[in-house]
Coordinates of C-alpha atoms in Angstrom, one line a residue:
M102 CA 3.2 -20.0 -4.3
N103 CA 5.2 -20.7 -1.1
R104 CA 8.2 -17.9 -2.1
K105 CA 6.1 -15.4 -3.1
T106 CA 3.7 -15.5 -0.8
E107 CA 6.5 -14.9 1.5
E108 CA 7.5 -12.4 -0.9
L109 CA 5.1 -10.5 -0.4
E110 CA 4.8 -10.4 2.9
E111 CA 8.3 -8.7 3.4
I112 CA 7.3 -6.2 0.6
I113 CA 3.5 -5.4 2.7
G114 CA 4.8 -5.5 6.1
Y115 CA 2.4 -7.8 7.3
H116 CA 2.6 -11.8 7.6
F117 CA 0.0 -13.4 8.0
K118 CA -1.3 -17.1 10.1
N119 CA -3.5 -18.4 7.6
K120 CA -1.8 -18.3 3.8
H121 CA -5.6 -18.6 2.1
Y122 CA -6.5 -15.7 2.9
L123 CA -3.7 -13.6 1.1
T124 CA -4.2 -16.8 -2.2
Q125 CA -7.3 -15.0 -2.4
A126 CA -7.1 -11.7 -1.8
L127 CA -4.3 -12.3 -4.7
T128 CA -6.7 -14.2 -7.2
H129 CA -8.9 -12.2 -9.6
S130 CA -12.1 -13.8 -10.6
S131 CA -10.4 -14.0 -14.4
Y132 CA -8.5 -17.1 -13.3
A133 CA -10.2 -18.4 -10.6
N134 CA -13.4 -18.6 -13.3
E135 CA -10.0 -20.5 -15.5
K136 CA -8.9 -23.3 -12.6
K137 CA -12.8 -23.5 -12.0
L138 CA -12.7 -22.1 -8.7
G139 CA -16.2 -20.9 -8.7
K140 CA -17.1 -17.3 -7.7
L141 CA -16.0 -17.0 -4.5
G142 CA -12.9 -18.8 -5.2
S143 CA -12.4 -15.1 -6.0
N144 CA -10.8 -11.6 -5.2
E145 CA -13.5 -10.3 -4.9
R146 CA -15.6 -11.3 -1.1
L147 CA -12.5 -9.9 0.8
E148 CA -12.7 -6.3 -1.6
F149 CA -16.2 -6.2 0.1
L150 CA -14.9 -6.2 2.6
G151 CA -11.4 -4.8 2.3
D152 CA -13.4 -2.1 1.3
A153 CA -15.4 -0.9 4.6
V154 CA -12.1 -2.0 6.8
L155 CA -10.5 0.8 4.4
E156 CA -13.2 2.5 5.2
L157 CA -13.3 3.5 8.9
A158 CA -9.8 2.5 9.9
S159 CA -9.4 6.1 7.6
S160 CA -12.3 7.2 9.0
T161 CA -11.2 7.2 12.5
Y162 CA -7.5 8.3 11.9
L163 CA -9.0 11.1 10.9
Y164 CA -11.4 11.7 13.3
E165 CA -9.1 11.1 15.9
H166 CA -5.8 13.4 14.4
F167 CA -8.5 16.4 13.3
P168 CA -10.3 17.0 15.9
E169 CA -11.2 20.4 14.9
M170 CA -11.9 19.9 11.3
P171 CA -16.0 19.4 10.7
E172 CA -17.5 16.6 9.6
G173 CA -17.9 17.6 5.7
E174 CA -14.1 17.9 5.8
L175 CA -13.5 14.9 7.5
T176 CA -16.0 13.2 4.2
K177 CA -14.7 15.0 2.1
T178 CA -11.1 14.2 3.1
R179 CA -11.1 10.4 3.5
A180 CA -13.1 10.8 -0.2
S181 CA -9.1 12.4 -1.7
I182 CA -7.2 9.7 0.6
V183 CA -9.6 7.0 0.2
C184 CA -10.0 7.5 -3.8
S185 CA -9.1 5.0 -6.7
T186 CA -6.1 6.1 -8.0
T187 CA -4.5 6.9 -4.6
L188 CA -5.3 3.0 -3.7
A189 CA -4.0 1.8 -7.3
K190 CA -0.9 3.8 -6.0
L191 CA 0.1 2.2 -3.4
A192 CA -0.8 -1.0 -5.2
T193 CA 1.6 -0.3 -7.7
G194 CA 3.9 0.6 -4.7
L195 CA 3.7 -2.7 -2.4
H196 CA 4.1 -4.4 -6.6
L197 CA 0.4 -5.8 -5.4
G198 CA -0.7 -6.5 -9.3
D199 CA 2.5 -8.5 -9.6
Y200 CA 1.5 -11.5 -8.1
L201 CA -1.7 -11.5 -8.8
L202 CA -3.6 -14.6 -10.5
L203 CA -4.7 -13.8 -13.5
G204 CA -6.8 -15.4 -16.1
R205 CA -4.6 -15.8 -19.9
G206 CA -6.8 -13.5 -21.3
E207 CA -6.9 -10.6 -17.9
E208 CA -3.2 -11.2 -18.4
M209 CA -2.4 -11.0 -22.0
G210 CA -5.2 -7.4 -21.9
G211 CA -1.9 -5.7 -19.2
G212 CA -4.2 -6.6 -16.0
R213 CA -0.9 -6.5 -13.9
T214 CA -1.1 -2.6 -14.2
R215 CA -4.9 -2.6 -14.8
Q216 CA -6.6 0.2 -12.1
T217 CA -9.0 -1.2 -10.7
N218 CA -7.5 -4.2 -10.5
L219 CA -4.9 -2.6 -8.1
E220 CA -7.5 -0.9 -6.7
D221 CA -9.1 -4.1 -5.9
V222 CA -5.9 -6.4 -5.2
F223 CA -5.7 -3.7 -2.2
E224 CA -9.1 -4.2 -1.4
A225 CA -8.9 -7.6 -1.4
V226 CA -5.7 -7.7 0.8
I227 CA -7.0 -5.3 3.1
G228 CA -10.5 -7.6 4.3
A229 CA -7.4 -10.8 4.3
V230 CA -5.7 -9.0 7.4
Y231 CA -8.5 -8.8 9.4
L232 CA -10.1 -12.2 8.8
D233 CA -6.2 -13.0 9.7
Q234 CA -5.6 -11.4 12.7
G235 CA -8.9 -9.3 13.5
W236 CA -9.7 -5.4 13.3
E237 CA -6.5 -4.4 15.7
A238 CA -4.3 -5.6 12.6
A239 CA -6.6 -4.3 9.5
Q240 CA -6.2 -0.8 11.5
A241 CA -2.3 -1.0 12.2
Y242 CA -2.1 -2.4 8.4
V243 CA -4.2 0.5 7.0
V244 CA -2.6 3.0 8.1
R245 CA 0.7 2.2 7.7
Q246 CA -0.5 1.8 3.8
L247 CA -2.2 5.3 3.6
R248 CA 1.1 6.9 6.4
G249 CA 1.7 8.9 3.8
E250 CA -1.9 9.9 2.4
F251 CA -2.9 11.3 5.6
E252 CA 0.8 12.8 6.4
N253 CA -0.7 15.3 3.7
A254 CA -3.4 15.9 5.0
E255 CA -2.4 17.0 8.0
H256 CA -0.7 19.5 6.1
G257 CA -3.2 20.5 3.9
A258 CA -1.6 19.4 0.4
I259 CA -5.0 16.1 -0.1
L260 CA -5.8 17.0 -3.9
K261 CA -9.6 16.2 -3.7
D262 CA -10.5 13.7 -6.0
Y263 CA -12.0 14.0 -9.8
K264 CA -16.0 12.8 -8.4
T265 CA -15.5 15.0 -5.1
I266 CA -14.6 18.2 -7.1
L267 CA -17.6 18.0 -9.8
Q268 CA -20.0 17.1 -6.8
E269 CA -19.0 20.6 -5.5
I270 CA -19.4 22.2 -8.5
V271 CA -23.2 21.1 -8.8
F272 CA -24.5 21.5 -4.9
R273 CA -22.5 24.8 -5.5
K274 CA -25.0 25.5 -9.0
E275 CA -28.1 24.4 -7.4
G276 CA -28.5 26.2 -4.1

């Protein structure tokens, strides 16, 4: 996976000191299961970590760049930026699905383009960057990857995700 790893690093604009983190970020649980790597061999733990880093990095960016925005609007804006659809779209743009290590069944079932897999690998790569070089590198990586989404927020073009819209309707009817 050496040449492929270097190729992917060029695409994502980040070079890992410890290549193992990137390999693990790309390892789907189906592949880990088939290769008998155990539950800890897949990207699931990195996804968990990456999700937290993504939320903190995006929250920090919004807090710093929208000083007049109240908390509720910050929350809605963040939710619309880091929703599943956006993360899968960004993963697709980075061709992360092409580099996923998948088990045979997942491969045959279209796993490279499945939204949940793309979202998960996007978050796992963030977790890998965080472990590889720490908070500043991870925050910079997140901001770089979400730059277009942040620019849309600055221009008021953020579309709400369906969950947020549903919650607003429910709260209006209850209130």
